[in-house]
Amino acid sequence: MIATQIKVAGSGKAGNGWFTLGEANVSYDHPFEAPFEHALSLDFVNEALGPSARVSVELDVVSARQLVATINAILAQADHGGFIVE
Amino acid sequence: MQYATNQYEGMIAETIVIPGHNGDPIGAYVARPLGPGPFPAIVVIHHMPGWDEWYREVTRKFAHHGYIAISPNLYHRAGHGIPEDIAVQVRAAGGVPDAQVVGDVAGALAYAVAQPTCTGKVAVFGTCSGARHAYLAACRAPGFAAIINCWGGRVTMDPQELSPNQPVAPVDYTNNLACPVLGIFGEEDSGPTLPQVALLEQALIAHGKTYEFHMYPDAGHGFFYYDRPAYRQTQAMEGWKNIWAFLAKYVG
């Protein structure tokens, strides 16, 4: 089990609609659904709202690396355009 | 075991609450054959994905084969919801503490032994992290007559894998093990790998323990799970045959 949790701000949409995110769980472990022995799992949750407040994805390693690179590229582009104010 | 077509068969299966670690109430799913018995028993320890449908089915399977089977909910303290959502919470927290698991499994063992239809002989079964927990409990909770370790990962652990929740590799408790071990593994598993299974075997040999390992070709992690692509029908059926034979030999 390789897992860590970070605090996040944002919203996620699950079966019952949008909810406020509290945490993101990032893990590399056996997936529940994806047809791989291991997957990079992202679980966007809000523990204060209970266990069903959860948006989950399970990715293979190639997809996970592409996602990380794409997020960084998009943020760099937005930064370059002066759109990011932190 | 196969029932004859004119033979009486019945079981009861239900969720109950038992005292777990520190006396905490935890859920457990019990399936037991009807009739006076006496029946041997087995504690069925769920895997990382949680106290789920597959584990309900396996618990009933053991009852069908004549065992009082009890599967404790090791994630009880994480709250309640669908098993997958609870498992995600537990994973994010770094898993359940080993000491707590040992206490919960000991609670299930005590429940089984106390049943009036029980022979007093109790095995412990687990898959994946449940097999790690089964090995740990068999070493640290006295009273088990046999352990079935199905592809238990991290029974052997590198020092960097140790954590506050899992401070000691289960293999390091092998000296305390007082019952025979059945190991069911797949050659293509990436956890436990072939070298990790070999390390466990070396420890069992070094401590003079009774064990029986079966390594299945063309099988990876979780090859009993019929609901996953990892399922391997031939190897799984052979594995179950080995489980029944092992239980008959050591537990009754």
Short mmCIF file of C-alpha atoms in Angstrom, two decimals:
data_model
loop_
_atom_site.label_atom_id
_atom_site.label_comp_id
_atom_site.label_asym_id
_atom_site.label_seq_id
_atom_site.Cartn_x
_atom_site.Cartn_y
_atom_site.Cartn_z
CA MET A 1 0.00 0.00 0.00
CA ILE A 2 1.47 3.30 -1.12
CA ALA A 3 -0.87 6.12 -0.20
CA THR A 4 -0.94 9.71 0.95
CA GLN A 5 -3.57 12.34 1.59
CA ILE A 6 -3.48 16.06 0.91
CA LYS A 7 -5.93 18.83 1.73
CA VAL A 8 -7.55 20.32 -1.36
CA ALA A 9 -10.00 23.13 -2.13
CA GLY A 10 -12.52 22.72 -4.92
CA SER A 11 -15.64 20.84 -5.85
CA GLY A 12 -16.31 17.32 -7.02
CA LYS A 13 -19.34 15.78 -8.67
CA ALA A 14 -20.53 12.38 -7.49
CA GLY A 15 -23.82 10.54 -7.97
CA ASN A 16 -25.73 12.97 -5.77
CA GLY A 17 -24.34 16.08 -7.45
CA TRP A 18 -21.62 18.53 -6.54
CA PHE A 19 -20.00 18.65 -3.13
CA THR A 20 -17.19 20.64 -1.57
CA LEU A 21 -13.90 18.78 -1.60
CA GLY A 22 -11.85 18.43 1.54
CA GLU A 23 -9.09 15.97 0.72
CA ALA A 24 -7.47 14.09 -2.14
CA ASN A 25 -6.17 10.58 -1.56
CA VAL A 26 -3.43 9.53 -3.92
CA SER A 27 -2.41 5.88 -3.92
CA TYR A 28 -0.75 3.16 -5.92
CA ASP A 29 -2.48 -0.04 -4.94
CA HIS A 30 -4.86 -2.71 -6.17
CA PRO A 31 -7.77 -0.99 -7.92
CA PHE A 32 -11.42 -1.70 -7.17
CA GLU A 33 -12.56 -1.64 -10.79
CA ALA A 34 -9.81 -0.94 -13.35
CA PRO A 35 -8.56 -4.20 -14.92
CA PHE A 36 -4.95 -3.91 -13.70
CA GLU A 37 -3.10 -5.49 -10.79
CA HIS A 38 -2.12 -2.03 -9.61
CA ALA A 39 -3.42 1.43 -10.42
CA LEU A 40 -2.73 5.03 -9.57
CA SER A 41 -5.90 5.98 -7.74
CA LEU A 42 -7.17 9.47 -7.08
CA ASP A 43 -10.00 9.74 -4.60
CA PHE A 44 -11.36 13.24 -4.15
CA VAL A 45 -13.32 13.15 -0.91
CA ASN A 46 -14.72 15.21 1.92
CA GLU A 47 -14.30 13.16 5.07
CA ALA A 48 -16.49 15.58 7.02
CA LEU A 49 -19.41 14.67 4.74
CA GLY A 50 -18.98 10.91 5.14
CA PRO A 51 -17.45 8.11 3.05
CA SER A 52 -19.84 8.42 0.11
CA ALA A 53 -18.64 11.97 -0.68
CA ARG A 54 -16.11 10.62 -3.13
CA VAL A 55 -15.06 11.03 -6.75
CA SER A 56 -12.68 8.30 -7.79
CA VAL A 57 -10.50 7.50 -10.77
CA GLU A 58 -8.11 4.58 -11.26
CA LEU A 59 -5.43 5.04 -13.92
CA ASP A 60 -2.71 2.92 -15.42
CA VAL A 61 0.80 4.27 -14.94
CA VAL A 62 1.13 5.73 -18.45
CA SER A 63 -2.14 7.61 -18.06
CA ALA A 64 -1.15 8.84 -14.60
CA ARG A 65 2.17 10.20 -15.84
CA GLN A 66 0.48 11.85 -18.82
CA LEU A 67 -2.05 13.44 -16.51
CA VAL A 68 0.64 14.86 -14.22
CA ALA A 69 2.56 16.24 -17.21
CA THR A 70 -0.60 17.70 -18.71
CA ILE A 71 -1.66 19.38 -15.48
CA ASN A 72 1.79 20.92 -15.13
CA ALA A 73 1.78 22.06 -18.76
CA ILE A 74 -1.64 23.63 -18.44
CA LEU A 75 -0.69 25.41 -15.23
CA ALA A 76 2.54 26.67 -16.83
CA GLN A 77 0.55 28.00 -19.77
CA ALA A 78 -1.91 29.72 -17.45
CA ASP A 79 0.96 31.12 -15.40
CA HIS A 80 2.65 32.41 -18.52
CA GLY A 81 -0.57 34.16 -19.54
CA GLY A 82 -0.76 35.89 -16.18
CA PHE A 83 -3.97 34.12 -15.21
CA ILE A 84 -2.75 32.64 -11.94
CA VAL A 85 -2.98 34.73 -8.81
CA GLU A 86 -2.01 32.80 -5.67
CA MET B 1 -17.16 -31.85 0.48
CA GLN B 2 -20.17 -32.55 -1.65
CA TYR B 3 -23.61 -33.09 -0.22
CA ALA B 4 -25.58 -36.06 -1.50
CA THR B 5 -28.82 -35.05 -3.16
CA ASN B 6 -30.86 -36.63 -0.36
CA GLN B 7 -28.74 -35.21 2.46
CA TYR B 8 -30.00 -32.48 4.78
CA GLU B 9 -28.14 -29.20 4.40
CA GLY B 10 -28.73 -25.88 6.05
CA MET B 11 -26.85 -22.86 7.25
CA ILE B 12 -27.48 -19.58 8.95
CA ALA B 13 -25.61 -16.49 7.84
CA GLU B 14 -25.95 -13.09 9.45
CA THR B 15 -24.11 -10.02 10.65
CA ILE B 16 -23.47 -9.83 14.37
CA VAL B 17 -21.45 -7.65 16.73
CA ILE B 18 -18.53 -9.08 18.69
CA PRO B 19 -15.96 -7.60 21.05
CA GLY B 20 -12.81 -6.75 19.12
CA HIS B 21 -9.54 -5.16 20.12
CA ASN B 22 -9.79 -3.51 23.55
CA GLY B 23 -13.34 -4.82 23.78
CA ASP B 24 -14.52 -2.43 21.04
CA PRO B 25 -17.73 -3.63 19.40
CA ILE B 26 -17.08 -4.54 15.76
CA GLY B 27 -19.24 -6.10 13.09
CA ALA B 28 -18.74 -9.66 11.95
CA TYR B 29 -20.41 -11.82 9.33
CA VAL B 30 -21.02 -15.35 10.54
CA ALA B 31 -22.07 -18.33 8.46
CA ARG B 32 -22.44 -21.69 10.20
CA PRO B 33 -23.89 -25.04 9.32
CA LEU B 34 -27.12 -25.98 11.05
CA GLY B 35 -27.17 -29.10 13.16
CA PRO B 36 -25.43 -30.25 16.31
CA GLY B 37 -21.97 -30.55 14.79
CA PRO B 38 -19.47 -30.43 16.23
CA PHE B 39 -17.93 -28.27 13.51
CA PRO B 40 -14.43 -26.87 13.23
CA ALA B 41 -14.23 -23.13 12.63
CA ILE B 42 -12.39 -20.60 10.52
CA VAL B 43 -11.80 -16.87 10.85
CA VAL B 44 -12.03 -15.26 7.42
CA ILE B 45 -10.05 -12.03 7.12
CA HIS B 46 -11.08 -9.63 4.37
CA HIS B 47 -8.73 -8.01 1.89
CA MET B 48 -7.82 -4.39 1.22
CA PRO B 49 -11.00 -3.65 -0.80
CA GLY B 50 -12.87 -4.20 2.42
CA TRP B 51 -15.54 -6.29 4.04
CA ASP B 52 -17.20 -6.89 0.72
CA GLU B 53 -19.44 -9.27 -1.19
CA TRP B 54 -16.61 -11.63 -2.16
CA TYR B 55 -15.83 -12.11 1.51
CA ARG B 56 -19.50 -12.74 2.32
CA GLU B 57 -19.49 -15.42 -0.37
CA VAL B 58 -16.28 -17.05 0.86
CA THR B 59 -17.56 -17.05 4.43
CA ARG B 60 -20.66 -18.93 3.27
CA LYS B 61 -18.47 -21.24 1.18
CA PHE B 62 -16.60 -22.32 4.29
CA ALA B 63 -19.91 -22.91 6.09
CA HIS B 64 -21.08 -24.99 3.13
CA HIS B 65 -17.99 -27.13 3.62
CA GLY B 66 -18.78 -27.68 7.29
CA TYR B 67 -17.00 -24.86 9.10
CA ILE B 68 -18.31 -22.22 11.47
CA ALA B 69 -16.98 -19.23 9.56
CA ILE B 70 -16.68 -15.74 10.96
CA SER B 71 -15.43 -12.70 9.07
CA PRO B 72 -14.74 -9.68 11.29
CA ASN B 73 -15.02 -6.17 9.86
CA LEU B 74 -11.49 -4.86 10.40
CA TYR B 75 -12.59 -1.46 9.08
CA HIS B 76 -15.47 -1.08 11.56
CA ARG B 77 -13.95 1.95 13.27
CA ALA B 78 -13.65 3.86 9.97
CA GLY B 79 -17.42 4.25 9.81
CA HIS B 80 -20.10 2.77 7.62
CA GLY B 81 -21.08 2.97 3.99
CA ILE B 82 -20.42 0.81 0.96
CA PRO B 83 -17.28 -1.29 1.54
CA GLU B 84 -15.29 0.43 -1.20
CA ASP B 85 -15.84 3.92 0.24
CA ILE B 86 -14.76 2.73 3.68
CA ALA B 87 -11.70 0.99 2.23
CA VAL B 88 -10.62 4.23 0.55
CA GLN B 89 -10.73 5.99 3.93
CA VAL B 90 -8.70 3.25 5.56
CA ARG B 91 -6.13 3.29 2.76
CA ALA B 92 -5.74 7.05 3.08
CA ALA B 93 -5.09 6.60 6.79
CA GLY B 94 -2.26 4.16 6.06
CA GLY B 95 -4.24 1.01 6.75
CA VAL B 96 -5.49 -0.36 10.05
CA PRO B 97 -2.98 -0.71 12.90
CA ASP B 98 -1.54 -4.20 13.21
CA ALA B 99 -2.12 -4.36 16.97
CA GLN B 100 -5.79 -3.52 16.45
CA VAL B 101 -6.11 -6.22 13.78
CA VAL B 102 -4.63 -8.83 16.12
CA GLY B 103 -7.16 -7.85 18.80
CA ASP B 104 -10.07 -7.96 16.37
CA VAL B 105 -9.05 -11.37 15.01
CA ALA B 106 -8.58 -12.67 18.55
CA GLY B 107 -12.15 -11.53 19.24
CA ALA B 108 -13.40 -13.51 16.25
CA LEU B 109 -11.42 -16.54 17.41
CA ALA B 110 -12.94 -16.28 20.89
CA TYR B 111 -16.43 -16.06 19.40
CA ALA B 112 -15.86 -19.17 17.28
CA VAL B 113 -14.46 -21.26 20.12
CA ALA B 114 -17.36 -20.27 22.39
CA GLN B 115 -20.01 -21.66 20.02
CA PRO B 116 -21.64 -24.78 21.45
CA THR B 117 -21.33 -26.55 18.11
CA CYS B 118 -17.62 -25.82 17.70
CA THR B 119 -14.95 -28.49 18.04
CA GLY B 120 -12.58 -25.86 19.39
CA LYS B 121 -10.27 -26.12 16.39
CA VAL B 122 -10.09 -22.86 14.44
CA ALA B 123 -8.19 -21.95 11.28
CA VAL B 124 -7.56 -18.49 9.91
CA PHE B 125 -7.83 -17.57 6.22
CA GLY B 126 -6.99 -14.40 4.37
CA THR B 127 -6.17 -13.05 0.93
CA CYS B 128 -3.96 -10.11 -0.02
CA SER B 129 -3.65 -7.80 3.01
CA GLY B 130 -6.03 -10.20 4.78
CA ALA B 131 -3.42 -12.94 4.41
CA ARG B 132 -0.82 -10.65 5.92
CA HIS B 133 -3.22 -10.03 8.78
CA ALA B 134 -3.93 -13.77 9.07
CA TYR B 135 -0.23 -14.53 9.37
CA LEU B 136 0.24 -11.75 11.91
CA ALA B 137 -2.72 -12.90 13.99
CA ALA B 138 -1.68 -16.55 13.89
CA CYS B 139 1.70 -15.51 15.29
CA ARG B 140 0.38 -13.15 17.94
CA ALA B 141 -3.07 -14.43 18.97
CA PRO B 142 -2.64 -17.91 20.44
CA GLY B 143 -5.15 -20.59 19.61
CA PHE B 144 -5.22 -21.09 15.85
CA ALA B 145 -4.83 -24.62 14.48
CA ALA B 146 -3.93 -23.66 10.91
CA ILE B 147 -3.35 -20.63 8.71
CA ILE B 148 -4.17 -20.20 5.02
CA ASN B 149 -2.13 -17.44 3.42
CA CYS B 150 -3.41 -16.62 -0.05
CA TRP B 151 -0.96 -14.30 -1.81
CA GLY B 152 -0.35 -12.23 1.30
CA GLY B 153 1.67 -9.16 0.43
CA ARG B 154 4.13 -7.51 2.81
CA VAL B 155 4.39 -10.52 5.14
CA THR B 156 8.06 -9.82 4.52
CA MET B 157 8.78 -6.09 4.49
CA ASP B 158 11.70 -3.85 3.68
CA PRO B 159 12.61 -1.52 6.57
CA GLN B 160 11.36 1.50 4.61
CA GLU B 161 7.91 -0.12 4.38
CA LEU B 162 7.47 -0.17 8.15
CA SER B 163 5.13 2.47 9.52
CA PRO B 164 3.45 3.43 12.80
CA ASN B 165 0.47 1.22 11.86
CA GLN B 166 2.68 -1.65 10.64
CA PRO B 167 5.81 -1.38 12.81
CA VAL B 168 7.02 -4.99 12.48
CA ALA B 169 7.07 -7.31 9.47
CA PRO B 170 4.82 -10.30 10.23
CA VAL B 171 7.59 -12.69 9.19
CA ASP B 172 9.60 -11.45 12.16
CA TYR B 173 7.03 -13.07 14.47
CA THR B 174 7.46 -16.49 12.82
CA ASN B 175 9.14 -17.96 15.88
CA ASN B 176 5.82 -17.53 17.74
CA LEU B 177 3.81 -19.38 15.11
CA ALA B 178 2.23 -22.47 16.62
CA CYS B 179 0.29 -23.89 13.68
CA PRO B 180 0.95 -25.16 10.15
CA VAL B 181 0.84 -22.75 7.21
CA LEU B 182 -0.71 -23.25 3.79
CA GLY B 183 0.58 -20.79 1.19
CA ILE B 184 -1.23 -20.21 -2.11
CA PHE B 185 0.68 -17.98 -4.54
CA GLY B 186 0.82 -16.99 -8.20
CA GLU B 187 4.11 -16.97 -10.06
CA GLU B 188 3.31 -13.66 -11.75
CA ASP B 189 2.31 -11.80 -8.59
CA SER B 190 4.16 -8.54 -8.02
CA GLY B 191 3.41 -8.60 -4.28
CA PRO B 192 4.37 -11.09 -2.96
CA THR B 193 7.02 -11.71 -5.58
CA LEU B 194 8.79 -15.04 -5.96
CA PRO B 195 11.78 -13.79 -3.91
CA GLN B 196 9.45 -12.55 -1.17
CA VAL B 197 7.71 -15.93 -0.99
CA ALA B 198 11.16 -17.54 -0.83
CA LEU B 199 12.09 -15.29 2.11
CA LEU B 200 8.96 -16.36 3.97
CA GLU B 201 9.72 -20.01 3.24
CA GLN B 202 13.27 -19.56 4.54
CA ALA B 203 11.93 -18.13 7.79
CA LEU B 204 9.52 -21.04 8.23
CA ILE B 205 12.34 -23.51 7.62
CA ALA B 206 14.70 -21.66 9.94
CA HIS B 207 12.18 -21.82 12.77
CA GLY B 208 11.23 -25.44 12.10
CA LYS B 209 7.61 -24.70 11.23
CA THR B 210 5.25 -26.95 9.30
CA TYR B 211 4.20 -25.44 5.99
CA GLU B 212 2.94 -26.31 2.55
CA PHE B 213 3.37 -23.83 -0.30
CA HIS B 214 1.72 -24.04 -3.69
CA MET B 215 2.99 -21.75 -6.43
CA TYR B 216 0.71 -21.60 -9.45
CA PRO B 217 2.01 -20.86 -12.95
CA ASP B 218 0.27 -18.35 -15.23
CA ALA B 219 -1.38 -16.72 -12.23
CA GLY B 220 -0.86 -13.36 -10.59
CA HIS B 221 -2.31 -11.57 -7.60
CA GLY B 222 -5.82 -12.54 -6.56
CA PHE B 223 -6.38 -15.38 -8.99
CA PHE B 224 -9.38 -16.67 -6.99
CA TYR B 225 -11.36 -13.45 -7.62
CA TYR B 226 -13.87 -14.46 -10.29
CA ASP B 227 -14.95 -10.83 -10.65
CA ARG B 228 -11.49 -9.62 -11.68
CA PRO B 229 -9.40 -10.15 -14.84
CA ALA B 230 -6.81 -11.86 -12.61
CA TYR B 231 -9.13 -14.87 -12.20
CA ARG B 232 -7.56 -18.16 -13.32
CA GLN B 233 -10.16 -20.88 -13.28
CA THR B 234 -7.91 -23.95 -13.34
CA GLN B 235 -5.46 -22.62 -10.76
CA ALA B 236 -8.25 -21.35 -8.52
CA MET B 237 -10.02 -24.70 -8.48
CA GLU B 238 -6.74 -26.45 -7.71
CA GLY B 239 -6.10 -23.92 -4.95
CA TRP B 240 -9.46 -24.60 -3.33
CA LYS B 241 -8.77 -28.35 -3.46
CA ASN B 242 -5.53 -27.74 -1.61
CA ILE B 243 -7.33 -25.61 0.96
CA TRP B 244 -9.93 -28.31 1.69
CA ALA B 245 -7.25 -30.99 1.99
CA PHE B 246 -5.13 -28.83 4.30
CA LEU B 247 -8.09 -27.98 6.52
CA ALA B 248 -9.17 -31.63 6.69
CA LYS B 249 -5.67 -32.61 7.77
CA TYR B 250 -5.10 -30.00 10.45
CA VAL B 251 -8.50 -28.68 11.55
CA GLY B 252 -10.98 -31.43 10.80
#
